PDB file of C-alpha atoms and ligand atoms in Angstrom:
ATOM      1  CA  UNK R 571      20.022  23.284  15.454  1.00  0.00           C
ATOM      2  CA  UNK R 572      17.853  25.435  17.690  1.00  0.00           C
ATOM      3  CA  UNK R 573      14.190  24.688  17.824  1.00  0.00           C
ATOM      4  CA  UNK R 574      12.878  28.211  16.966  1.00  0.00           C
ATOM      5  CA  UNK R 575      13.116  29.670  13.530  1.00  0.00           C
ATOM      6  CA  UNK R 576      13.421  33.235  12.778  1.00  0.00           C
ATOM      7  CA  UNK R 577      12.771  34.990   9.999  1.00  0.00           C
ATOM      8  CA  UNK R 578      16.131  36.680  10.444  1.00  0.00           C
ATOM      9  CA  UNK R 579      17.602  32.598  10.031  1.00  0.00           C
ATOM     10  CA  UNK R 580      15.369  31.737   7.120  1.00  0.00           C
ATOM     11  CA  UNK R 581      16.521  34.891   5.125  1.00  0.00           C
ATOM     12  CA  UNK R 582      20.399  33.664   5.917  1.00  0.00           C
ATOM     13  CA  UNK R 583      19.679  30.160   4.546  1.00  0.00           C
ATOM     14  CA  UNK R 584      17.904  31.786   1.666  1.00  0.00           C
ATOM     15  CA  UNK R 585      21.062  34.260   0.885  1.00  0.00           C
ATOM     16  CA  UNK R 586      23.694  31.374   1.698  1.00  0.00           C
ATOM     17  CA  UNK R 587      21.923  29.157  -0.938  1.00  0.00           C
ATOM     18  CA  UNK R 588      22.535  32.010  -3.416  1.00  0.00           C
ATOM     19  CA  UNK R 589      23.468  30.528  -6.841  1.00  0.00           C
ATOM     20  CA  UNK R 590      22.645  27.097  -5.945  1.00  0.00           C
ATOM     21  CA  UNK R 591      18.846  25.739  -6.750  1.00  0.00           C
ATOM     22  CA  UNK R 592      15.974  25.755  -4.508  1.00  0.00           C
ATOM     23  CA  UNK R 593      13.349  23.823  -4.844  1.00  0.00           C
ATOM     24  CA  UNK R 594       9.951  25.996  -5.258  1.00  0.00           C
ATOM     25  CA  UNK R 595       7.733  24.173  -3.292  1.00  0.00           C
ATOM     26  CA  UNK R 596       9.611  23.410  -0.205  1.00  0.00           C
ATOM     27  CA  UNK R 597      11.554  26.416  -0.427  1.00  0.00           C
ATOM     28  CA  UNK R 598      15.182  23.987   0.264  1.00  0.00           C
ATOM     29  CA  UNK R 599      17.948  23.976  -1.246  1.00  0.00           C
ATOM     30  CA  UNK R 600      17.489  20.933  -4.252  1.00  0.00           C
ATOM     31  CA  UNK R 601      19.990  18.861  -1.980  1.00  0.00           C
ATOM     32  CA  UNK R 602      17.692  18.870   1.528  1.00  0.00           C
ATOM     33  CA  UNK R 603      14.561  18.794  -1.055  1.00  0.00           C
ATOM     34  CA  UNK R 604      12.353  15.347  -0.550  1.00  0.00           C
ATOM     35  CA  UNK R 605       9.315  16.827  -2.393  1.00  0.00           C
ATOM     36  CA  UNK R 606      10.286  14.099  -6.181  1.00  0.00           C
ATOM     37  CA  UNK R 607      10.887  11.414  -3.361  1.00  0.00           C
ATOM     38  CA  UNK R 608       7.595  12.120  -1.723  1.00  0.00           C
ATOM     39  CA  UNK R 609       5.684  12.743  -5.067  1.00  0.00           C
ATOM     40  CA  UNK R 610       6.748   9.259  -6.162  1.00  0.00           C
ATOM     41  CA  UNK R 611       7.090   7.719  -3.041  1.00  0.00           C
ATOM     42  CA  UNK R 612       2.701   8.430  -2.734  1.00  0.00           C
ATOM     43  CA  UNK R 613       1.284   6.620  -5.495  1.00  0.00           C
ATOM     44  CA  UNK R 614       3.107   3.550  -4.664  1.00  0.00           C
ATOM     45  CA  UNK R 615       2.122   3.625  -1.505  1.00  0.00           C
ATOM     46  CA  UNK R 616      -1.077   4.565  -1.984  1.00  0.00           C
ATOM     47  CA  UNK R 617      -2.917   3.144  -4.939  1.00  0.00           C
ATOM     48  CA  UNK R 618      -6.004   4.672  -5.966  1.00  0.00           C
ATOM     49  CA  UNK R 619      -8.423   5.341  -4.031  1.00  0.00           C
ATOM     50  CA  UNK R 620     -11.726   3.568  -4.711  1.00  0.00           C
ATOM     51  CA  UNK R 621     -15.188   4.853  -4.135  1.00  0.00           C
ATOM     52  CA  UNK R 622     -17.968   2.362  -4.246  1.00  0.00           C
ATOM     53  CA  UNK R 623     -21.613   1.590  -3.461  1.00  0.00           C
ATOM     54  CA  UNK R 624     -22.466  -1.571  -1.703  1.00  0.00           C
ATOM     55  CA  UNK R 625     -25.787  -2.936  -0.282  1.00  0.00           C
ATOM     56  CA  UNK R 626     -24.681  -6.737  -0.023  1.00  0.00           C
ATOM     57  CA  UNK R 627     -25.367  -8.113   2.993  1.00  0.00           C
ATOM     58  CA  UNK R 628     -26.792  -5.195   4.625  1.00  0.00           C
ATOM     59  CA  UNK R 629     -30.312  -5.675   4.985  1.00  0.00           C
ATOM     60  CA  UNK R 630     -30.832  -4.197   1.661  1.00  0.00           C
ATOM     61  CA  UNK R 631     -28.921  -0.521   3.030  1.00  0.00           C
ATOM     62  CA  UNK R 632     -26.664   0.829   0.787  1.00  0.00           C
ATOM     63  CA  UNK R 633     -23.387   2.506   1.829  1.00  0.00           C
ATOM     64  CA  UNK R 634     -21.231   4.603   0.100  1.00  0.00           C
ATOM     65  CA  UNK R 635     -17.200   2.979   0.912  1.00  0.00           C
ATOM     66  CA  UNK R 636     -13.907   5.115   0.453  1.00  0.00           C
ATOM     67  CA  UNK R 637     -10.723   2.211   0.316  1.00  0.00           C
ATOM     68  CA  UNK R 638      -7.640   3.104  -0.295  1.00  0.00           C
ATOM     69  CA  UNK R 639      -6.838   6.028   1.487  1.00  0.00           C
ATOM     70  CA  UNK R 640      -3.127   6.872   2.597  1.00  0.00           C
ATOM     71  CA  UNK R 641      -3.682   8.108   5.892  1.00  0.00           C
ATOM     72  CA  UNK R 642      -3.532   6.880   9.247  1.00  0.00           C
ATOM     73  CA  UNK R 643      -6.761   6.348  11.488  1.00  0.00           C
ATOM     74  CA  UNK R 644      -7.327   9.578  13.259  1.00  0.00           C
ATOM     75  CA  UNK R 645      -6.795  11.364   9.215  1.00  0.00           C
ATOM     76  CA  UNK R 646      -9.481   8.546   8.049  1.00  0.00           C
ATOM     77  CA  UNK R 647     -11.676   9.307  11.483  1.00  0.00           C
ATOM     78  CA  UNK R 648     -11.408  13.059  10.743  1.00  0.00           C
ATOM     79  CA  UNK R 649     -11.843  12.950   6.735  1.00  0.00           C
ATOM     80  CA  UNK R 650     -14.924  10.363   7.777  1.00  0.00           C
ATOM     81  CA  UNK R 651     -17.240  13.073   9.726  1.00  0.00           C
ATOM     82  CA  UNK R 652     -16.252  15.517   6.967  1.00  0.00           C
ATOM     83  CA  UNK R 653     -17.887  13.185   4.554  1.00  0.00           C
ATOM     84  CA  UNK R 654     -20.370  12.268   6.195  1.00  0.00           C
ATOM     85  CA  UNK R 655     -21.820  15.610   7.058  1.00  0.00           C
ATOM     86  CA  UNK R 656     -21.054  16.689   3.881  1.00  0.00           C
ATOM     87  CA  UNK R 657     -23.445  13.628   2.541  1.00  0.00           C
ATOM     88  CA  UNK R 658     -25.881  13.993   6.139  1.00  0.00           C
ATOM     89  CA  UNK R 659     -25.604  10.620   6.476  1.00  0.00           C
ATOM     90  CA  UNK R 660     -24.131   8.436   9.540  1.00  0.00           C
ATOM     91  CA  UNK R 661     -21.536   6.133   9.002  1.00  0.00           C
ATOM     92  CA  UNK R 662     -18.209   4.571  10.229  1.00  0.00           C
ATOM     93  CA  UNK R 663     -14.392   3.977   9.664  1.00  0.00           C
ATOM     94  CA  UNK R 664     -13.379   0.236   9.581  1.00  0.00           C
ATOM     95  CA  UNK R 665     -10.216  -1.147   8.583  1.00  0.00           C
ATOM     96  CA  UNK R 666      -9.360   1.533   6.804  1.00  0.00           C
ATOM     97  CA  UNK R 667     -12.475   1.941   5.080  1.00  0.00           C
ATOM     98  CA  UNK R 668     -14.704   5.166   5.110  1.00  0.00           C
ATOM     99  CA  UNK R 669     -18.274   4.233   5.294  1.00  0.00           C
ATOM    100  CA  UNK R 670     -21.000   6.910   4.796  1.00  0.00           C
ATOM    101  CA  UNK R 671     -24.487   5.578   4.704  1.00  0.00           C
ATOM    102  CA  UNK R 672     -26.524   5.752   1.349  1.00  0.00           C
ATOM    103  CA  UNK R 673     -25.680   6.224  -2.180  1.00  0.00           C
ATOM    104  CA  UNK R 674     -23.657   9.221  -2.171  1.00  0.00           C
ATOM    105  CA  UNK R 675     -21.131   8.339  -4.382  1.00  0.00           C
ATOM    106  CA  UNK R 676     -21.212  11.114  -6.661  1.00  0.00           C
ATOM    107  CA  UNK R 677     -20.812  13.421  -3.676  1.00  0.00           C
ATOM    108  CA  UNK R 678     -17.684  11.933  -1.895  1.00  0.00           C
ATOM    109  CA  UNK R 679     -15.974  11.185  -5.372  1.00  0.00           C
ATOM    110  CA  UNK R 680     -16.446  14.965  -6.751  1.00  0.00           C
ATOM    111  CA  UNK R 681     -15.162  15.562  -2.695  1.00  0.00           C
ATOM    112  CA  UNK R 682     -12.147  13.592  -2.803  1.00  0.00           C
ATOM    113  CA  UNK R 683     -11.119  15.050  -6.252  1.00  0.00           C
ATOM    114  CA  UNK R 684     -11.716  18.503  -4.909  1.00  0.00           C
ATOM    115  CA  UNK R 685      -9.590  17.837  -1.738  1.00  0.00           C
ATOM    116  CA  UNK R 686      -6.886  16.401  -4.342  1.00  0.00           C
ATOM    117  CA  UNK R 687      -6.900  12.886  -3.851  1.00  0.00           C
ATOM    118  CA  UNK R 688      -6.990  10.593  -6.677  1.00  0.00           C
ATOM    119  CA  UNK R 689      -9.960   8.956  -6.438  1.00  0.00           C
ATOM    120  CA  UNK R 690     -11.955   6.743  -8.733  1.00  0.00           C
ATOM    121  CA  UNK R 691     -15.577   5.066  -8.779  1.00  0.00           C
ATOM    122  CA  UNK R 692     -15.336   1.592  -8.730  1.00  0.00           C
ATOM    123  CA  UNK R 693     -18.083  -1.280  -9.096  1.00  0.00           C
ATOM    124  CA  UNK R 694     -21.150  -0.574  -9.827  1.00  0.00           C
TER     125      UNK R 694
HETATM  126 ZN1   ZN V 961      11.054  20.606  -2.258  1.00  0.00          ZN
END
């Protein structure tokens, strides 16, 4: 396999698939396709994704906590300052956990559902 792709290539493949079923997301034929095995390979992997609000043992603050998120540390450290400038709040990523500071809840749930994650409030 070469390393660049040309259009000129991708057009062949397409043709020299001709009859045979592609898949329409992926654009591969249904035999090189992973998109079912990823689809069901997620949610396993994954669980939901729980948004809660938490003021224990913080000196009264409350915090707004995202657990549950399938991605590794620099996604969660990226998806973290989006949050928390969407909410202007400070906060951190810990052990997988987003934190944003104060209750924003509401906000980072309707975010998460908007960015397509499966997210649900949880506690109280
Ligand atoms: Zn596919």
């Amino acid at each position: 396999m070469k390393p660049t792709s040309r259009p000129a290539a991708a057009s062949r493949l397409v043709y020299s698939t001709e009859g045979g079923r592609m898949c329409p997301q992926c654009r591969r034929p249904m035999a090189d396709c992973r998109c079912a095995a990823q689809r069901a390979a997620a949610p396993a992997a994954a669980g939901p994704i729980r948004v809660s609000r938490e003021s224990k043992g913080r000196g009264g603050k409350t915090v707004t906590l995202v657990r549950g998120l399938p991605l590794a540390t620099a996604e969660l450290e990226a998806l973290g300052k989006q949050l928390r400038s969407r909410c202007g709040s400070g906060g951190t990523v810990k052990d997988g956990v987003v934190e944003v500071q104060g209750d924003h809840v509401d906000r980072v749930l309707a975010w998460l559902l908007a960015q397509g994650h499966a997210a649900k409030r949880a506690g109280g």
